[in-house]
mmCIF file of C-alpha atoms in Angstrom:
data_model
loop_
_atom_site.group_PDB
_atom_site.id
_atom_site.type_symbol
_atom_site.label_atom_id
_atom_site.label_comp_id
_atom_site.label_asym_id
_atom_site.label_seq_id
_atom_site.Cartn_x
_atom_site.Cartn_y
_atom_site.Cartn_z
ATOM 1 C CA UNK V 7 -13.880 -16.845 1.529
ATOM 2 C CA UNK V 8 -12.380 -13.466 1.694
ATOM 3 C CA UNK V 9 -9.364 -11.617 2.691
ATOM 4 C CA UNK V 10 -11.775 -8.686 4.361
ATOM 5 C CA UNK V 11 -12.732 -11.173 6.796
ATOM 6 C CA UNK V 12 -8.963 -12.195 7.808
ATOM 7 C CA UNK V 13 -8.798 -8.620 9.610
ATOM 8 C CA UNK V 14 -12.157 -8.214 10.753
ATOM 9 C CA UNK V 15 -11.575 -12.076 12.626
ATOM 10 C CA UNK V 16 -7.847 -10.870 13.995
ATOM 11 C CA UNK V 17 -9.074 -7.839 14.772
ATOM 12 C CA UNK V 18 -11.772 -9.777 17.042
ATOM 13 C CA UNK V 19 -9.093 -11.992 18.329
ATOM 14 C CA UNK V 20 -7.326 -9.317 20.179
ATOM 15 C CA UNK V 21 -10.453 -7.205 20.911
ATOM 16 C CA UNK V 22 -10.815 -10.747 23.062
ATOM 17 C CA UNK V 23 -7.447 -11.211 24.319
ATOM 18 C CA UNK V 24 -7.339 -7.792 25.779
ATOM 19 C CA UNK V 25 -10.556 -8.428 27.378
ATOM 20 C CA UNK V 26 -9.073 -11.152 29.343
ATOM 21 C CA UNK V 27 -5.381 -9.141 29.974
ATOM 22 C CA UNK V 28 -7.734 -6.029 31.231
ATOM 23 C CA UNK V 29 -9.706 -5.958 34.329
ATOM 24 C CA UNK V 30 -12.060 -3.048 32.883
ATOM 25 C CA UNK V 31 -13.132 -1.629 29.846
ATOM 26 C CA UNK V 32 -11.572 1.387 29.921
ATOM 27 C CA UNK V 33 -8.002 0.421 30.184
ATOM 28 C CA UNK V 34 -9.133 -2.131 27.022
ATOM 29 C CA UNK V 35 -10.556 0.915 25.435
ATOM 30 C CA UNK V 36 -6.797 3.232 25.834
ATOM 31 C CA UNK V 37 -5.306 -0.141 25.155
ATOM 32 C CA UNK V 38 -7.085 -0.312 21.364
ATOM 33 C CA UNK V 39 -5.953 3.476 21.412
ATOM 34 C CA UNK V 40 -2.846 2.969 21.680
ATOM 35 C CA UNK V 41 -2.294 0.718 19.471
ATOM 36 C CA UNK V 42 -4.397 2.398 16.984
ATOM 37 C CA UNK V 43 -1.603 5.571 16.999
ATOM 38 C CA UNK V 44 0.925 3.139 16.528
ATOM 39 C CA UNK V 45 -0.697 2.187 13.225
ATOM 40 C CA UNK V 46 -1.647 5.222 12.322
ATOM 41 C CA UNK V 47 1.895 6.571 12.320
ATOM 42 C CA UNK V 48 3.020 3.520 10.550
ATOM 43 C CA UNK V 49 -0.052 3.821 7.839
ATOM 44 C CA UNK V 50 0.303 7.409 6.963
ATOM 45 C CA UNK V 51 3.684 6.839 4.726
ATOM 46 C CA UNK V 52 1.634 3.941 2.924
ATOM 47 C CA UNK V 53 -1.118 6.135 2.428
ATOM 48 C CA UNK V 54 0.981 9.440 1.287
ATOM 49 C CA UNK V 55 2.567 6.319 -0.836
ATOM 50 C CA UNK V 56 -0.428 5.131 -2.520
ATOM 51 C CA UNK V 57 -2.910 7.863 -2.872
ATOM 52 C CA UNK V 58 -1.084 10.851 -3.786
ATOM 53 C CA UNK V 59 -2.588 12.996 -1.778
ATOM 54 C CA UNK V 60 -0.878 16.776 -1.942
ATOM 55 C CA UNK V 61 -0.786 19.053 1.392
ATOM 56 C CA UNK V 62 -4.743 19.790 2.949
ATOM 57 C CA UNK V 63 -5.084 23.433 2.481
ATOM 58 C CA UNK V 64 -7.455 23.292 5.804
ATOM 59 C CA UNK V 65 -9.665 20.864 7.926
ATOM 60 C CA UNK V 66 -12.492 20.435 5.600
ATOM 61 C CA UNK V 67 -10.341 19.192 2.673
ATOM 62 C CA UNK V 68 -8.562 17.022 5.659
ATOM 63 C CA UNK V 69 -12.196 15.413 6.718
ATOM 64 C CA UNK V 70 -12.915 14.703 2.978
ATOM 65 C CA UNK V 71 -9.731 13.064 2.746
ATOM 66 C CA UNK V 72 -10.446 11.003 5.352
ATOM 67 C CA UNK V 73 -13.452 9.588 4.165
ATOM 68 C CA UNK V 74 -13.563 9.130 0.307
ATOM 69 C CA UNK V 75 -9.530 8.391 0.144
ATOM 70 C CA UNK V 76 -8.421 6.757 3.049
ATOM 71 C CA UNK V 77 -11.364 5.021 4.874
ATOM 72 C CA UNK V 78 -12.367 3.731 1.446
ATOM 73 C CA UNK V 79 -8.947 2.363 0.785
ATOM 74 C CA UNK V 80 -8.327 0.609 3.683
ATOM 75 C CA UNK V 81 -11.672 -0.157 4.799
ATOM 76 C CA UNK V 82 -13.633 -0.242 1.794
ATOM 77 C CA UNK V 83 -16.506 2.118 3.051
ATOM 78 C CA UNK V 84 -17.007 5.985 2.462
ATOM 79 C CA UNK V 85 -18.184 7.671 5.560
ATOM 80 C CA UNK V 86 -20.086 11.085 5.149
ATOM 81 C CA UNK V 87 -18.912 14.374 6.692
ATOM 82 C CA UNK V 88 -21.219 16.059 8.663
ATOM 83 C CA UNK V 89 -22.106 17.876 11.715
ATOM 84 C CA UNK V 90 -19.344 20.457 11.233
ATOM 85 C CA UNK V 91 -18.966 23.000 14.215
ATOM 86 C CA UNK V 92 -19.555 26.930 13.450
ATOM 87 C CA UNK V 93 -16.187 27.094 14.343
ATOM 88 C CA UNK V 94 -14.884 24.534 11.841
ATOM 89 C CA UNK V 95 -13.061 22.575 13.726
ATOM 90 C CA UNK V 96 -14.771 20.162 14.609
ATOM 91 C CA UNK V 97 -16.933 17.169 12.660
ATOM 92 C CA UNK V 98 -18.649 13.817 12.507
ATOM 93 C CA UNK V 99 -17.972 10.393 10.032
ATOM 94 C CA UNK V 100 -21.174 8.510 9.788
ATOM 95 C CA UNK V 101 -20.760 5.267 8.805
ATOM 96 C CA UNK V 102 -23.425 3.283 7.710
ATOM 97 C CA UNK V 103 -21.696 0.006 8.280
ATOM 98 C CA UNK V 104 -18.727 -0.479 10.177
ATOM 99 C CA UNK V 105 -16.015 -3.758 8.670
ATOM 100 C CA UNK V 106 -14.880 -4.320 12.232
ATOM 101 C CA UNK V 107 -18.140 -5.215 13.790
ATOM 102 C CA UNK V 108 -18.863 -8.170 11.420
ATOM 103 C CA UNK V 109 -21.055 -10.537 13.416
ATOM 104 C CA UNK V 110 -19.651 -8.970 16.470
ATOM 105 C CA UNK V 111 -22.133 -8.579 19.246
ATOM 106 C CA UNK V 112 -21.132 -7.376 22.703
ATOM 107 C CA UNK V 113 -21.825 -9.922 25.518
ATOM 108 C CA UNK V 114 -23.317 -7.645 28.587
ATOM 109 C CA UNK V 115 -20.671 -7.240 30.704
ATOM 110 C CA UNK V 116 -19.111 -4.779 28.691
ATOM 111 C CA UNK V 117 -21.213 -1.890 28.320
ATOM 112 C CA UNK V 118 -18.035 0.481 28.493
ATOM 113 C CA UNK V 119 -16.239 -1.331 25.594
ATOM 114 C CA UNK V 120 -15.526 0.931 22.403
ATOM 115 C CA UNK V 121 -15.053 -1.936 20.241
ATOM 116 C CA UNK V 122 -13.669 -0.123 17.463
ATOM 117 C CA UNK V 123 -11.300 2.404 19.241
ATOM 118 C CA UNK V 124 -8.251 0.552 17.821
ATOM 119 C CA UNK V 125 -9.992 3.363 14.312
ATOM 120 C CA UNK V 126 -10.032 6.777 16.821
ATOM 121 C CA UNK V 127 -5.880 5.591 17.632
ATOM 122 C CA UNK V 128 -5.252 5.080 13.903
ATOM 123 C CA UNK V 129 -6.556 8.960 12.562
ATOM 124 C CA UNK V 130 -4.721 10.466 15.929
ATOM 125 C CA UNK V 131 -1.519 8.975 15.121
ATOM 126 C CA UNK V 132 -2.358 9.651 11.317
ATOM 127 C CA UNK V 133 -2.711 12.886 11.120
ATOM 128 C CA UNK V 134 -0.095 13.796 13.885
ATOM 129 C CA UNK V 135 2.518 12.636 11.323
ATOM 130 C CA UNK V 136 0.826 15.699 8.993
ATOM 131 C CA UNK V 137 1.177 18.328 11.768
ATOM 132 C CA UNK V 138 -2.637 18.301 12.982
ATOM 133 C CA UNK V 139 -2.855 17.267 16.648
ATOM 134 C CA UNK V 140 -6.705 16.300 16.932
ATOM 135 C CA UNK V 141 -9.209 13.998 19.420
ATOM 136 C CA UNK V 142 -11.032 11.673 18.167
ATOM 137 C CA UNK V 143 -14.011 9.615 19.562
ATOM 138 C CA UNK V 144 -17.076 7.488 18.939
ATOM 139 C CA UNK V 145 -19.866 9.542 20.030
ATOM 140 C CA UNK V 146 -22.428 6.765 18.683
ATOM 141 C CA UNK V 147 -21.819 3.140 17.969
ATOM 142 C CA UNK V 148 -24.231 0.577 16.422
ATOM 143 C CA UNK V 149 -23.171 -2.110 19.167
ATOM 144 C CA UNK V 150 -24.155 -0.190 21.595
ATOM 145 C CA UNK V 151 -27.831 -0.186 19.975
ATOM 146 C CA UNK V 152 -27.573 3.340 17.778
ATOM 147 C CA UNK V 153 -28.492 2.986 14.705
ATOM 148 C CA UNK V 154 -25.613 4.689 13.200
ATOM 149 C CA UNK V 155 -21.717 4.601 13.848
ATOM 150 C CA UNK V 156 -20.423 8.222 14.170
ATOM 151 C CA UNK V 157 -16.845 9.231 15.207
ATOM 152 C CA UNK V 158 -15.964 12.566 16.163
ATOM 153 C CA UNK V 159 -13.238 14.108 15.071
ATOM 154 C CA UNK V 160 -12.001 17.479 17.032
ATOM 155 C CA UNK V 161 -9.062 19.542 15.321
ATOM 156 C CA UNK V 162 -6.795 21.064 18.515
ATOM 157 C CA UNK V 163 -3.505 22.811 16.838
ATOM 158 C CA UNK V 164 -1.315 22.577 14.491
ATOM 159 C CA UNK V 165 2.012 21.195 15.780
ATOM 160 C CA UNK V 166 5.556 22.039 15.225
ATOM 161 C CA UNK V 167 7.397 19.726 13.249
ATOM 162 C CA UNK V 168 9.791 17.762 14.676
ATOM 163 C CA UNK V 169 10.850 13.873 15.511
ATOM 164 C CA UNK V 170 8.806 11.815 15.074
ATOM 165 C CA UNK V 171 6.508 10.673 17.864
ATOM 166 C CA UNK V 172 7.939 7.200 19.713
ATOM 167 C CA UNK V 173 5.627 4.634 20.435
ATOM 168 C CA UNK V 174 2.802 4.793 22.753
ATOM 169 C CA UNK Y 20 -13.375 -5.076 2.343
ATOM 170 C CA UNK Y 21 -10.219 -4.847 4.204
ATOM 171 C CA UNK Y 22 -6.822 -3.602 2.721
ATOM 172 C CA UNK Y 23 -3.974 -6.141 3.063
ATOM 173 C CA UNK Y 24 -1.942 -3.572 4.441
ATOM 174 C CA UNK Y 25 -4.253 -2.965 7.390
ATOM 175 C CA UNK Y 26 -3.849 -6.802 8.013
ATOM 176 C CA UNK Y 27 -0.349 -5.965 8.054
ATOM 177 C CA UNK Y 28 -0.123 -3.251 10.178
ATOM 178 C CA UNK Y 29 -2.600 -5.592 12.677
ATOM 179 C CA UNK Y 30 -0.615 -7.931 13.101
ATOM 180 C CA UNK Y 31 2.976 -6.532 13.452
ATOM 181 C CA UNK Y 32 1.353 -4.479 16.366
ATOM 182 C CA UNK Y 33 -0.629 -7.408 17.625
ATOM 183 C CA UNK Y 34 2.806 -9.196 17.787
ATOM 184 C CA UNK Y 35 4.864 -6.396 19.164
ATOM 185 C CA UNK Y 36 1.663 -5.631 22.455
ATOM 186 C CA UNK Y 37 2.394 -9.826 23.061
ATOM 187 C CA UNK Y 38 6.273 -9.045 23.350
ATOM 188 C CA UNK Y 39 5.837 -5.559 25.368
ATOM 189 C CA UNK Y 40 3.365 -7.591 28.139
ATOM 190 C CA UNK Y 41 5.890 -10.283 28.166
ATOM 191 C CA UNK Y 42 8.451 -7.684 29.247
ATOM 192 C CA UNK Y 43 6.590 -6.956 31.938
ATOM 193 C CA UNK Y 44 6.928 -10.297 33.802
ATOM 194 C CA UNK Y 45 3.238 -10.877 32.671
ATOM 195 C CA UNK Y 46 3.910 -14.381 30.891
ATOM 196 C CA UNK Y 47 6.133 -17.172 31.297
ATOM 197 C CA UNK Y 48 7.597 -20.017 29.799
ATOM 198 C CA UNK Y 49 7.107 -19.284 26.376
ATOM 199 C CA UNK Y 50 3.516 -18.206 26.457
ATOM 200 C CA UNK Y 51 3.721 -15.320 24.032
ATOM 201 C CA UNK Y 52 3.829 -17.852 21.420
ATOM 202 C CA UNK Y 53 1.294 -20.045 22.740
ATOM 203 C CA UNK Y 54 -1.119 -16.095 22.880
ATOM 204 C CA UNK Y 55 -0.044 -15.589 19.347
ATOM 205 C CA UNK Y 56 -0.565 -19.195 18.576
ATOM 206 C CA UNK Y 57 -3.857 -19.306 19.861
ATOM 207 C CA UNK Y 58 -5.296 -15.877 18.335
ATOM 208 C CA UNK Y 59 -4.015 -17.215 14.599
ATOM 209 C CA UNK Y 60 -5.986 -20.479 15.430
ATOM 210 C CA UNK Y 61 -9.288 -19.198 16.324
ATOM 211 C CA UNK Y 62 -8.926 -16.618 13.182
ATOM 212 C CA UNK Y 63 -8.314 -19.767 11.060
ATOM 213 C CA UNK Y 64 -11.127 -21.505 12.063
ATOM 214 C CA UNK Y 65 -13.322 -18.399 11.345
ATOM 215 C CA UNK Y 66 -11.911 -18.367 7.976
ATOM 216 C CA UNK Y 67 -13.236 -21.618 7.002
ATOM 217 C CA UNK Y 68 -16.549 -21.329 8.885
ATOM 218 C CA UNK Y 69 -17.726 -18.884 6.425
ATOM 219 C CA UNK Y 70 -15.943 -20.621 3.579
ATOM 220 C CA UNK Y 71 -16.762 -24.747 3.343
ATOM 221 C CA UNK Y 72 -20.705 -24.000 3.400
ATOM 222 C CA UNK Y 73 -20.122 -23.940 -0.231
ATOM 223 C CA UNK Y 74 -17.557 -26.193 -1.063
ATOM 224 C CA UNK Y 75 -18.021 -30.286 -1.691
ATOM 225 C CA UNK Y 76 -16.355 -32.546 1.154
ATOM 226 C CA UNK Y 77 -12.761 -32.916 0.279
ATOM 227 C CA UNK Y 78 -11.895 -37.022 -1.194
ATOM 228 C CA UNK Y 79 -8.548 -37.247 1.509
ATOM 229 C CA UNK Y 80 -6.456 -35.526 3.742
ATOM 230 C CA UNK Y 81 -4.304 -34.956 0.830
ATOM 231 C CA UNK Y 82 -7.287 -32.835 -0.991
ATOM 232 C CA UNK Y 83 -7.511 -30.939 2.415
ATOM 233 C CA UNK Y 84 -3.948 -30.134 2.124
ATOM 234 C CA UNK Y 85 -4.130 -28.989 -1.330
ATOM 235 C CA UNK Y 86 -7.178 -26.456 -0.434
ATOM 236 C CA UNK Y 87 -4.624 -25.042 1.908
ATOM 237 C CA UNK Y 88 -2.102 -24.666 -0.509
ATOM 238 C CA UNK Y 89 -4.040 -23.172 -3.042
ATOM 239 C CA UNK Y 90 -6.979 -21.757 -2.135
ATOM 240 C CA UNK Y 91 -6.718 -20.574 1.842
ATOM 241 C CA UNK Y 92 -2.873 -19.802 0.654
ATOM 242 C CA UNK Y 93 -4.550 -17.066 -2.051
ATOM 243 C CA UNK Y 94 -7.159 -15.927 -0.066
ATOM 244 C CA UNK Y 95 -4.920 -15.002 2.905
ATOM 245 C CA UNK Y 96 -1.683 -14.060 1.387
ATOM 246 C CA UNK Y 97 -2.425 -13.322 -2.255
ATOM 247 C CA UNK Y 98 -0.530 -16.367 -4.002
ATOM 248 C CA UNK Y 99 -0.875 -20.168 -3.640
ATOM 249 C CA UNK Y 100 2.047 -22.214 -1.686
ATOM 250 C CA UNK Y 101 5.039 -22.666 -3.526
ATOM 251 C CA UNK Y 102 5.812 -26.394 -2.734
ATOM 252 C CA UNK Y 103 3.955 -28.957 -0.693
ATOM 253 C CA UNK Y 104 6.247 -32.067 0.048
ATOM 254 C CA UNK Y 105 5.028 -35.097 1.854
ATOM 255 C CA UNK Y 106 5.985 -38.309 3.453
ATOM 256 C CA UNK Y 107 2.215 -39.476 2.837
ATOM 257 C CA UNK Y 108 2.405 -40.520 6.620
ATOM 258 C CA UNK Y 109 1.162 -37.470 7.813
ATOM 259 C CA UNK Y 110 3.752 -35.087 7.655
ATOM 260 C CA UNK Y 111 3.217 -32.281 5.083
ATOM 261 C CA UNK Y 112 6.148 -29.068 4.375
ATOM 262 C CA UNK Y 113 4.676 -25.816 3.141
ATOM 263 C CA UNK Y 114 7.087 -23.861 1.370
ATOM 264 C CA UNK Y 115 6.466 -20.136 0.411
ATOM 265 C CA UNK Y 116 9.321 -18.993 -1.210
ATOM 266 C CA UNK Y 117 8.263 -15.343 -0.549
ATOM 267 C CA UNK Y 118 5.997 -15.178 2.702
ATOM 268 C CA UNK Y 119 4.007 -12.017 2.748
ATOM 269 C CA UNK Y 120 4.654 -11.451 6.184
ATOM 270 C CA UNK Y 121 8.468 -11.687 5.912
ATOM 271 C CA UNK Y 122 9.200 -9.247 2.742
ATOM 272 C CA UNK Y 123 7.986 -6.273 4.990
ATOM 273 C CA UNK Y 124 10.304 -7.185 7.726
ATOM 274 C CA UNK Y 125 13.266 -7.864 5.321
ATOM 275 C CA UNK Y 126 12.448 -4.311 4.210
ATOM 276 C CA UNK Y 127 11.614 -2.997 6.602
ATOM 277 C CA UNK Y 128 13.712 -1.805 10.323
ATOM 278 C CA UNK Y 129 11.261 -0.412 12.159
ATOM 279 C CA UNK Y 130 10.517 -3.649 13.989
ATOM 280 C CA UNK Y 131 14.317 -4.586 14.042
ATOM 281 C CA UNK Y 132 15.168 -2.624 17.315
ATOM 282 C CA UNK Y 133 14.013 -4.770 19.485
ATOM 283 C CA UNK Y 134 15.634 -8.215 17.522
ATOM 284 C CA UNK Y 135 17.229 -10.143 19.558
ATOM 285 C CA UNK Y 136 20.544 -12.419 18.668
ATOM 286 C CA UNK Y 137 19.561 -14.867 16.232
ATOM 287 C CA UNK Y 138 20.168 -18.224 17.606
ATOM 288 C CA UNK Y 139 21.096 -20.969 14.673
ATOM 289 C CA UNK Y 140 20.642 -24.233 15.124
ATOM 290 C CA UNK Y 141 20.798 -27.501 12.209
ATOM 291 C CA UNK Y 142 23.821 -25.697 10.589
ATOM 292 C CA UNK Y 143 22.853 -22.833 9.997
ATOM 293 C CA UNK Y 144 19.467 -23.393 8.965
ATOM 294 C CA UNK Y 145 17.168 -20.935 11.738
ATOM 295 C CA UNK Y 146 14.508 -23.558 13.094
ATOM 296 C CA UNK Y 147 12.639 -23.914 16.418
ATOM 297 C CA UNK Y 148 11.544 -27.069 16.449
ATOM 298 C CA UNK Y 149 10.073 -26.586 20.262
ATOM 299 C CA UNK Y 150 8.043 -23.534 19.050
ATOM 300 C CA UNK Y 151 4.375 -24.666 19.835
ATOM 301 C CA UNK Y 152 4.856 -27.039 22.361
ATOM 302 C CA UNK Y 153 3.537 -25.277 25.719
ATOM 303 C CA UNK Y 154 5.201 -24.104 28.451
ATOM 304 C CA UNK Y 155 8.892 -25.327 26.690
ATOM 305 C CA UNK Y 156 10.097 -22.259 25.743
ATOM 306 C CA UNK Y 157 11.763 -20.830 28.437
ATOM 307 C CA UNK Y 158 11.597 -16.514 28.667
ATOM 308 C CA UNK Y 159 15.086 -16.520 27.647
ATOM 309 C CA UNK Y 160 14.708 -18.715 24.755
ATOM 310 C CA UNK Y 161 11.540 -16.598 23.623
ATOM 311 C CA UNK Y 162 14.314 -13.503 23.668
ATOM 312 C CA UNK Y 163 16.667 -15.558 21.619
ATOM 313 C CA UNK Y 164 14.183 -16.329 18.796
ATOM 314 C CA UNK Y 165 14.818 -13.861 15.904
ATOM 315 C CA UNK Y 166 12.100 -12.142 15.443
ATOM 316 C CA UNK Y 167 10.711 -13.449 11.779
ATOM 317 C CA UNK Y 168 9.886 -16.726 14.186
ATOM 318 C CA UNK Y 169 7.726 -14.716 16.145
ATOM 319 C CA UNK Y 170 6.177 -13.193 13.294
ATOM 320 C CA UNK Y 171 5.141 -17.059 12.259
ATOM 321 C CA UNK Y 172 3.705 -18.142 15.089
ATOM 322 C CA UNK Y 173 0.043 -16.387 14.224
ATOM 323 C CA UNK Y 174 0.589 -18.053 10.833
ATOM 324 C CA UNK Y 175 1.218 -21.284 12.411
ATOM 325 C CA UNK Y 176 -1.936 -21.036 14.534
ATOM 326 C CA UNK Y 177 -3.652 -19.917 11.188
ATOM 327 C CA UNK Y 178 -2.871 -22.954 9.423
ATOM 328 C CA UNK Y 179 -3.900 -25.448 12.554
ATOM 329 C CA UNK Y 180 -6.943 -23.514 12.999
ATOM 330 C CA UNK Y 181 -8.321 -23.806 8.982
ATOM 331 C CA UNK Y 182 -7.136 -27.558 9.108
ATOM 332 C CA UNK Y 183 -9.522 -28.155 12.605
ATOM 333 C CA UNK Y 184 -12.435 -26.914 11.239
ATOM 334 C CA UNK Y 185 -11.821 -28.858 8.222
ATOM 335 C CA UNK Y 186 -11.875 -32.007 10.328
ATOM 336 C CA UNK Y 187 -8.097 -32.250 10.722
ATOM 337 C CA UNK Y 188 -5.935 -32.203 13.689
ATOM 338 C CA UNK Y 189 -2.250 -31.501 13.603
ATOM 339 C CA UNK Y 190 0.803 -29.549 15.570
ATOM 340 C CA UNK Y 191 2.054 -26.652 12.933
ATOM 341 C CA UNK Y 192 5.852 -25.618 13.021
ATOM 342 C CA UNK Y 193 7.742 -23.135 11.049
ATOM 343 C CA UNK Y 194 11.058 -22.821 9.974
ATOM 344 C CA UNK Y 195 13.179 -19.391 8.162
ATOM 345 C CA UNK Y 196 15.864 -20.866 6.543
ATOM 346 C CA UNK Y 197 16.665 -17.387 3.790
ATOM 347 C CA UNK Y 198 14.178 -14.692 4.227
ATOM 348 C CA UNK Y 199 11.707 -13.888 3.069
ATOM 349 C CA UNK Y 200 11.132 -17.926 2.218
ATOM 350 C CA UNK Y 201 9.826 -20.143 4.662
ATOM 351 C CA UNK Y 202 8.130 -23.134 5.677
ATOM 352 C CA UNK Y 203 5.302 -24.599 7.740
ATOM 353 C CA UNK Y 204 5.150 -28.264 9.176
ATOM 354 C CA UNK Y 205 1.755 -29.924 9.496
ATOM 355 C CA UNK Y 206 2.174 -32.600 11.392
ATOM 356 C CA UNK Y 207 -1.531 -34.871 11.161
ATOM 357 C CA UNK Y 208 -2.243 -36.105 14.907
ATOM 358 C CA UNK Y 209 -4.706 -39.097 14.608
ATOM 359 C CA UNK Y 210 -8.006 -38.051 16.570
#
């Protein structure tokens, strides 16, 4: 018995509870978002805390961040980096496994469901602590038959700093 | 593997979306605990699932409570119960002396703004004894709970949820009597 499987199971648990509080997927979907960003403004300090981390000079030291530090602290999995626009503002994580999805298998009647959007919330509200206002999405999602998991991560601007953000 | 700390993070916003839809007139009578309850309960029973293919058949319930104690104690919260008392008629107390899920809330504030009054009952000593009983906590009394009682309840469910699968039926209580200490109830029902 492990401790990864305590989140992966509550993680599940509310995945299913908002399944029945929702009519549709999509308000499930900004549901997980939501509370994603509230983590994620919440994590950043323990992160900061625990990896000592100094300042990204740009977005491409930010993405690499991302996945060897952080996604492999919390998660336990290194994503790679790829797809990077000509523009550089834009990338992809590929993960080759995903924690969350553990002997999780969609039933049919939610084909819109991003399982693991709760993730896309967390690096929003993340990185908004650290100035960098960005969108995130799963562009391709092994429960939803692709063979890999691949979130897309979209730098916008850089934002002032100020207050922090309240919750969502 | 998961961090702790993203268990953590889980569950203090899995508690505070129960509260928030409760505010919204979506739940009555106590049924935020019962939700909580109920999510710790199914996660407990996953736990063991994947767990007791390996282990031998425990000799007594006693042995059963001991594997809660010390080994789902560890595996979930990093150290083994502090004190098991019993009346060896089915009642069993859990002490942890310094819950995991309480020392970030003594820290930390952030979830304090939306505390309500603590409500003491037993002279002083912070207990709820109605806490899991359906559809007895009136919305009021949910807003009177301090909040380190609602942060027990998907423990509570935890705990009833390992001892099911492990053949074991019971009603699970808590009780904060000095943060960050507390302790769980497992009350055996005869199947």
């Amino acid at each position: 018995m492990t401790n990864a499987e305590l989140f992966t199971l509550t993680y599940g648990a509310l995945v299913t509870q908002l399944c029945k509080d929702y009519e549709n997927d999509e308000e499930v979907n900004k549901q997980l978002d939501k509370m994603g960003y509230n983590i994620g403004v919440r994590l950043i300090e323990d992160f900061l805390a625990r990896s000592s981390v100094g300042r990204c000079q740009d977005f491409r030291e930010t993405a690499d961040v991302i996945a060897k530090v952080a996604f492999k602290m919390y998660l336990g999995i290194t994503p790679s980096v790829t797809n990077w626009s000509p523009a550089g503002d834009e990338f992809s994580l590929i993960l080759e496994s995903n924690p969350l999805v553990d002997f999780v298998e969609l039933p049919d009647n939610h084909s819109s469901l991003v399982y693991s959007n709760l993730l896309c919330g967390v690096l929003r509200g993340a990185l908004e602590m650290v100035q960098m206002a960005v969108e995130v999405k799963f562009s391709q999602d092994t429960l939803r038959g692709d063979n890999v998991t691949e979130i897309r991560m979209k730098f916008i601007k850089r934002m002032e700093e100020n207050l922090p953000a309240g919750d969502e | 593997m998961a961090d702790e700390a993203l268990f953590q993070f889980l569950h203090n916003e899995v508690i505070q979306y129960i509260y928030k839809s409760s505010e919204h007139g979506e739940m009555e009578n106590g049924r935020c605990i019962t939700k909580l309850e109920n999510m710790g309960f199914r996660v407990g029973q996953g736990l063991i699932e994947r767990f007791t293919k390996d282990t031998a058949r425990f000799k007594d319930e006693l042995d059963v409570m001991k594997f809660i104690c010390k080994d789902f104690w560890t595996c979930v919260f990093k150290k083994q119960i502090d004190n098991l008392r019993t009346n060896h008629q089915g009642i069993y107390v859990l002490q942890d002396n310094k819950f995991r899920l309480l020392t970030q809330l003594s820290a930390g504030k952030q979830y304090l703004e939306h505390a309500p009054k603590v409500r003491k009952h037993n002279g002083g000593k912070l207990t709820c004894q109605a806490l899991f009983i359906p559809g007895q906590l009136s919305p009021h009394e949910w807003f009177s709970l301090p909040l380190s009682l609602q942060y027990l309840a998907f423990t509570c469910g935890l705990v009833r949820g390992g001892l099911s699968n492990l053949g074991v039926k019971s009603i699970v209580t808590a009780e904060v009597s000095v943060m960050p200490a507390c302790k769980f109830q497992v009350m055996i029902q005869k199947m």
